C-alpha cells in the first residue's frame, strides 16, 4: 500500500499520560499536515510541514502538543499530559510538490481516547 | 475568519433519486475548492476539486460540482444516487496551504 499510513490506529490512555502518534506520508510528498476531527465536525487543521520545516501552527495546538518531521519524511505528533478533551481522531495528510500542492491525501487516522 | 457551511447535516434518499448538497464558504480572495468523501470504515478521499477554469467540475463516481463565485457556493450534485454512495461528504476550501472543512453531511441511501 503506497498511501499515507498512521500508527497506531487506536490509542487509549489515562488522563495525564503522554502519547505519540506517527505518520508516514506518500513517498516524495514534501508537505505533511496534521488535522484533528471530533464527533460531528469536519477535520480541523493543526499544523503542517514542508520537508522538515514546520511552517504553520493553528491556535488549536496548545503548548502540550508538539509535532516534528526531523528528516523530512515521517512525522510524529506528541501530546503531553493528555486531557479528556484531547479525545479525537488525529488525521495526517500529505501532498506532492508542484501547482497542485494543496490536494491532500489522507491517512486512516489515529483514534485517541483519553479516560 | 474563513469558514465553510454545509446546509444539511443528514440527508436520506432512495436509490435513483437526484442529489444536491449545498456548500457556501466565506473568503474574499482566490480559493481552491474540494469535496471529500468518507465511506464507512474508510479514510477521507478526494471526490473532486476546483482550482480554476470551467466552474463545472466532474469527479469520480458520477459526481459533479458547480462553483458560483458570486454566491460563494460550491454545491455537489449527482443525478441518480446509488446505495454505495452512503457516506459522509465534506466540502472544503483552501485559501492557502491548509484546508478548511465544513462539518460534513451524512448521506444515507435507502435500497
mmCIF file of C-alpha atoms in Angstrom:
data_model
loop_
_atom_site.group_PDB
_atom_site.id
_atom_site.type_symbol
_atom_site.label_atom_id
_atom_site.label_comp_id
_atom_site.label_asym_id
_atom_site.label_seq_id
_atom_site.Cartn_x
_atom_site.Cartn_y
_atom_site.Cartn_z
ATOM 1 C CA UNK A 1 0.000 0.000 0.000
ATOM 2 C CA UNK A 2 1.554 3.310 -1.060
ATOM 3 C CA UNK A 3 -0.872 5.617 0.725
ATOM 4 C CA UNK A 4 -0.412 7.637 3.897
ATOM 5 C CA UNK A 5 -0.039 5.379 6.905
ATOM 6 C CA UNK A 6 -0.602 6.195 10.555
ATOM 7 C CA UNK A 7 0.274 4.320 13.721
ATOM 8 C CA UNK A 8 -1.201 3.344 15.997
ATOM 9 C CA UNK A 9 -4.735 3.201 14.652
ATOM 10 C CA UNK A 10 -6.220 3.337 18.130
ATOM 11 C CA UNK A 11 -4.819 4.592 21.419
ATOM 12 C CA UNK A 12 -6.471 4.520 24.820
ATOM 13 C CA UNK A 13 -4.702 6.367 27.576
ATOM 14 C CA UNK A 14 -5.332 7.757 31.010
ATOM 15 C CA UNK A 15 -5.576 11.457 31.644
ATOM 16 C CA UNK A 16 -2.173 12.945 32.323
ATOM 17 C CA UNK A 17 -0.207 10.459 30.253
ATOM 18 C CA UNK A 18 1.836 11.372 27.195
ATOM 19 C CA UNK A 19 1.075 9.873 23.791
ATOM 20 C CA UNK A 20 2.892 9.929 20.462
ATOM 21 C CA UNK A 21 1.493 9.233 17.015
ATOM 22 C CA UNK A 22 3.394 8.552 13.834
ATOM 23 C CA UNK A 23 2.578 9.424 10.235
ATOM 24 C CA UNK A 24 4.340 8.140 7.134
ATOM 25 C CA UNK A 25 3.434 10.210 4.086
ATOM 26 C CA UNK A 26 3.326 9.106 0.489
ATOM 27 C CA UNK A 27 6.837 8.808 -0.848
ATOM 28 C CA UNK A 28 8.165 12.042 -2.377
ATOM 29 C CA UNK A 29 5.383 14.158 -0.896
ATOM 30 C CA UNK A 30 7.141 17.130 0.610
ATOM 31 C CA UNK A 31 4.205 18.556 2.558
ATOM 32 C CA UNK A 32 2.694 16.871 5.582
ATOM 33 C CA UNK A 33 -0.327 18.031 7.546
ATOM 34 C CA UNK A 34 -1.947 17.146 10.858
ATOM 35 C CA UNK A 35 -5.664 17.582 11.496
ATOM 36 C CA UNK A 36 -7.963 16.720 14.378
ATOM 37 C CA UNK A 37 -11.533 15.548 13.947
ATOM 38 C CA UNK A 38 -14.080 15.312 16.724
ATOM 39 C CA UNK A 39 -17.537 13.764 16.536
ATOM 40 C CA UNK A 40 -19.902 15.692 14.308
ATOM 41 C CA UNK A 41 -17.211 18.005 12.988
ATOM 42 C CA UNK A 42 -15.024 18.171 9.941
ATOM 43 C CA UNK A 43 -11.260 17.885 10.274
ATOM 44 C CA UNK A 44 -9.579 20.926 11.839
ATOM 45 C CA UNK A 45 -6.103 21.983 10.819
ATOM 46 C CA UNK A 46 -3.384 21.675 13.465
ATOM 47 C CA UNK A 47 -0.031 22.135 11.738
ATOM 48 C CA UNK A 48 1.940 21.419 8.603
ATOM 49 C CA UNK A 49 5.468 20.836 7.390
ATOM 50 C CA UNK A 50 7.246 21.452 4.152
ATOM 51 C CA UNK A 51 10.113 18.996 4.216
ATOM 52 C CA UNK A 52 11.442 19.255 7.778
ATOM 53 C CA UNK A 53 10.307 22.842 8.386
ATOM 54 C CA UNK A 54 7.160 23.423 10.404
ATOM 55 C CA UNK A 55 5.528 26.313 8.562
ATOM 56 C CA UNK A 56 2.285 26.952 10.395
ATOM 57 C CA UNK A 57 0.621 26.012 13.652
ATOM 58 C CA UNK A 58 -3.027 26.503 14.492
ATOM 59 C CA UNK A 59 -4.134 28.219 17.660
ATOM 60 C CA UNK A 60 -5.771 24.862 18.427
ATOM 61 C CA UNK A 61 -2.296 23.479 19.006
ATOM 62 C CA UNK A 62 -1.695 24.178 22.683
ATOM 63 C CA UNK A 63 1.709 24.036 24.344
ATOM 64 C CA UNK A 64 1.038 20.402 25.225
ATOM 65 C CA UNK A 65 1.153 19.474 21.551
ATOM 66 C CA UNK A 66 4.357 19.176 19.586
ATOM 67 C CA UNK A 67 4.996 17.895 16.102
ATOM 68 C CA UNK A 68 8.234 17.022 14.392
ATOM 69 C CA UNK A 69 9.401 15.895 10.999
ATOM 70 C CA UNK A 70 13.113 15.506 11.607
ATOM 71 C CA UNK A 71 14.296 14.231 8.238
ATOM 72 C CA UNK A 72 11.509 15.473 6.058
ATOM 73 C CA UNK A 73 9.964 12.020 5.816
ATOM 74 C CA UNK A 74 7.774 10.652 8.638
ATOM 75 C CA UNK A 75 6.285 12.891 11.300
ATOM 76 C CA UNK A 76 5.337 12.472 14.943
ATOM 77 C CA UNK A 77 2.684 14.260 16.940
ATOM 78 C CA UNK A 78 3.103 14.180 20.707
ATOM 79 C CA UNK A 79 0.519 15.196 23.258
ATOM 80 C CA UNK A 80 1.784 15.718 26.775
ATOM 81 C CA UNK A 81 -0.371 15.493 29.907
ATOM 82 C CA UNK A 82 -3.406 14.368 27.943
ATOM 83 C CA UNK A 83 -6.843 15.690 28.860
ATOM 84 C CA UNK A 84 -10.255 14.205 28.134
ATOM 85 C CA UNK A 85 -10.844 16.978 25.633
ATOM 86 C CA UNK A 86 -7.977 15.619 23.540
ATOM 87 C CA UNK A 87 -10.080 12.578 22.625
ATOM 88 C CA UNK A 88 -10.463 12.747 18.866
ATOM 89 C CA UNK A 89 -9.369 11.268 15.568
ATOM 90 C CA UNK A 90 -5.961 12.606 14.552
ATOM 91 C CA UNK A 91 -5.522 12.676 10.798
ATOM 92 C CA UNK A 92 -2.382 13.023 8.771
ATOM 93 C CA UNK A 93 -2.270 14.085 5.138
ATOM 94 C CA UNK A 94 0.448 14.664 2.601
ATOM 95 C CA UNK A 95 0.680 16.490 -0.685
ATOM 96 C CA UNK A 96 3.156 16.488 -3.554
ATOM 97 C CA UNK A 97 5.248 19.417 -4.740
ATOM 98 C CA UNK A 98 4.011 21.448 -7.676
ATOM 99 C CA UNK A 99 0.946 23.508 -8.561
ATOM 100 C CA UNK A 100 -1.494 21.020 -7.041
ATOM 101 C CA UNK A 101 0.270 21.130 -3.730
ATOM 102 C CA UNK A 102 -2.864 21.615 -1.751
ATOM 103 C CA UNK A 103 -4.563 18.463 -2.999
ATOM 104 C CA UNK A 104 -4.045 16.441 0.129
ATOM 105 C CA UNK A 105 -4.099 12.683 0.557
ATOM 106 C CA UNK A 106 -5.307 11.482 3.917
ATOM 107 C CA UNK A 107 -4.311 8.572 6.088
ATOM 108 C CA UNK A 108 -6.703 6.387 8.102
ATOM 109 C CA UNK A 109 -6.198 8.361 11.298
ATOM 110 C CA UNK A 110 -5.334 7.547 14.898
ATOM 111 C CA UNK A 111 -8.291 7.468 17.254
ATOM 112 C CA UNK A 112 -7.324 8.705 20.711
ATOM 113 C CA UNK A 113 -9.473 8.028 23.747
ATOM 114 C CA UNK A 114 -8.458 9.689 26.998
ATOM 115 C CA UNK A 115 -10.064 8.137 30.073
ATOM 116 C CA UNK B 1 -12.147 34.072 9.674
ATOM 117 C CA UNK B 2 -12.565 31.702 6.776
ATOM 118 C CA UNK B 3 -15.356 29.189 7.178
ATOM 119 C CA UNK B 4 -17.303 26.574 5.258
ATOM 120 C CA UNK B 5 -21.002 26.000 5.767
ATOM 121 C CA UNK B 6 -22.755 22.834 4.672
ATOM 122 C CA UNK B 7 -26.501 23.214 4.538
ATOM 123 C CA UNK B 8 -27.572 19.734 5.566
ATOM 124 C CA UNK B 9 -26.136 17.591 8.312
ATOM 125 C CA UNK B 10 -28.073 14.469 7.422
ATOM 126 C CA UNK B 11 -29.740 13.539 4.127
ATOM 127 C CA UNK B 12 -31.757 10.399 3.390
ATOM 128 C CA UNK B 13 -32.620 9.485 -0.197
ATOM 129 C CA UNK B 14 -33.863 6.494 -2.094
ATOM 130 C CA UNK B 15 -31.796 4.914 -4.819
ATOM 131 C CA UNK B 16 -32.062 6.675 -8.188
ATOM 132 C CA UNK B 17 -33.046 9.975 -6.569
ATOM 133 C CA UNK B 18 -31.135 13.090 -7.513
ATOM 134 C CA UNK B 19 -28.743 14.625 -5.022
ATOM 135 C CA UNK B 20 -27.641 18.155 -4.307
ATOM 136 C CA UNK B 21 -25.588 19.031 -1.237
ATOM 137 C CA UNK B 22 -25.160 22.711 -0.535
ATOM 138 C CA UNK B 23 -21.887 24.343 0.430
ATOM 139 C CA UNK B 24 -21.036 28.007 0.992
ATOM 140 C CA UNK B 25 -17.722 29.440 2.038
ATOM 141 C CA UNK B 26 -16.621 32.774 3.395
ATOM 142 C CA UNK B 27 -13.425 34.092 1.866
ATOM 143 C CA UNK B 28 -12.987 37.052 -0.421
ATOM 144 C CA UNK B 29 -9.889 36.013 -2.317
ATOM 145 C CA UNK B 30 -8.917 33.221 -4.663
ATOM 146 C CA UNK B 31 -9.621 29.808 -3.234
ATOM 147 C CA UNK B 32 -9.333 26.203 -4.209
ATOM 148 C CA UNK B 33 -12.425 24.140 -3.515
ATOM 149 C CA UNK B 34 -12.862 20.474 -2.749
ATOM 150 C CA UNK B 35 -15.361 17.833 -1.905
ATOM 151 C CA UNK B 36 -14.019 14.921 0.115
ATOM 152 C CA UNK B 37 -15.913 11.731 0.882
ATOM 153 C CA UNK B 38 -15.547 9.248 3.702
ATOM 154 C CA UNK B 39 -17.164 5.868 3.127
ATOM 155 C CA UNK B 40 -17.983 3.764 6.199
ATOM 156 C CA UNK B 41 -14.787 2.397 7.701
ATOM 157 C CA UNK B 42 -12.570 4.136 5.180
ATOM 158 C CA UNK B 43 -10.423 7.238 5.245
ATOM 159 C CA UNK B 44 -11.105 10.583 3.608
ATOM 160 C CA UNK B 45 -10.653 10.635 -0.130
ATOM 161 C CA UNK B 46 -10.945 13.336 -2.736
ATOM 162 C CA UNK B 47 -14.185 13.334 -4.723
ATOM 163 C CA UNK B 48 -13.483 16.374 -6.889
ATOM 164 C CA UNK B 49 -11.670 19.693 -6.875
ATOM 165 C CA UNK B 50 -11.823 23.138 -8.427
ATOM 166 C CA UNK B 51 -8.673 25.190 -8.933
ATOM 167 C CA UNK B 52 -9.522 27.380 -11.939
ATOM 168 C CA UNK B 53 -11.181 27.301 -15.345
ATOM 169 C CA UNK B 54 -14.537 25.682 -16.034
ATOM 170 C CA UNK B 55 -16.685 26.228 -12.940
ATOM 171 C CA UNK B 56 -18.479 22.928 -13.531
ATOM 172 C CA UNK B 57 -16.152 20.179 -12.388
ATOM 173 C CA UNK B 58 -16.639 16.463 -12.672
ATOM 174 C CA UNK B 59 -15.367 13.988 -10.144
ATOM 175 C CA UNK B 60 -15.346 10.295 -9.548
ATOM 176 C CA UNK B 61 -18.423 8.068 -9.456
ATOM 177 C CA UNK B 62 -20.612 10.446 -11.450
ATOM 178 C CA UNK B 63 -20.417 13.379 -9.031
ATOM 179 C CA UNK B 64 -20.082 16.961 -10.187
ATOM 180 C CA UNK B 65 -19.948 20.351 -8.519
ATOM 181 C CA UNK B 66 -20.524 23.882 -9.697
ATOM 182 C CA UNK B 67 -18.530 26.846 -8.463
ATOM 183 C CA UNK B 68 -20.607 30.034 -8.410
ATOM 184 C CA UNK B 69 -18.246 32.818 -7.405
ATOM 185 C CA UNK B 70 -20.950 35.439 -6.897
ATOM 186 C CA UNK B 71 -22.724 33.191 -4.423
ATOM 187 C CA UNK B 72 -19.578 31.826 -2.753
ATOM 188 C CA UNK B 73 -21.043 28.401 -3.364
ATOM 189 C CA UNK B 74 -19.740 25.015 -4.468
ATOM 190 C CA UNK B 75 -22.687 22.626 -4.469
ATOM 191 C CA UNK B 76 -22.266 18.918 -5.084
ATOM 192 C CA UNK B 77 -24.652 17.075 -7.390
ATOM 193 C CA UNK B 78 -25.364 13.620 -8.700
ATOM 194 C CA UNK B 79 -28.315 12.889 -10.992
ATOM 195 C CA UNK B 80 -29.006 9.364 -9.699
ATOM 196 C CA UNK B 81 -27.611 8.081 -6.419
ATOM 197 C CA UNK B 82 -26.763 4.501 -5.578
ATOM 198 C CA UNK B 83 -26.782 2.635 -2.286
ATOM 199 C CA UNK B 84 -22.966 2.643 -2.416
ATOM 200 C CA UNK B 85 -22.981 6.452 -2.174
ATOM 201 C CA UNK B 86 -23.846 6.146 1.507
ATOM 202 C CA UNK B 87 -21.050 8.101 3.156
ATOM 203 C CA UNK B 88 -20.145 11.375 4.815
ATOM 204 C CA UNK B 89 -19.356 14.249 2.466
ATOM 205 C CA UNK B 90 -17.162 17.209 3.353
ATOM 206 C CA UNK B 91 -16.946 20.442 1.472
ATOM 207 C CA UNK B 92 -13.596 22.184 1.902
ATOM 208 C CA UNK B 93 -11.822 25.371 0.896
ATOM 209 C CA UNK B 94 -8.131 26.060 0.683
ATOM 210 C CA UNK B 95 -7.244 29.759 0.610
ATOM 211 C CA UNK B 96 -3.618 28.958 1.397
ATOM 212 C CA UNK B 97 -1.668 25.883 2.365
ATOM 213 C CA UNK B 98 -4.184 24.358 4.754
ATOM 214 C CA UNK B 99 -7.683 23.059 4.104
ATOM 215 C CA UNK B 100 -10.728 24.304 5.973
ATOM 216 C CA UNK B 101 -13.510 21.741 6.154
ATOM 217 C CA UNK B 102 -17.210 22.037 6.683
ATOM 218 C CA UNK B 103 -18.904 19.939 9.327
ATOM 219 C CA UNK B 104 -19.935 17.302 6.853
ATOM 220 C CA UNK B 105 -23.191 15.861 5.540
ATOM 221 C CA UNK B 106 -24.123 12.280 6.307
ATOM 222 C CA UNK B 107 -25.849 10.757 3.310
ATOM 223 C CA UNK B 108 -27.916 7.603 3.663
ATOM 224 C CA UNK B 109 -29.218 5.913 0.543
ATOM 225 C CA UNK B 110 -32.122 3.548 1.021
ATOM 226 C CA UNK B 111 -32.057 0.479 -1.238
#
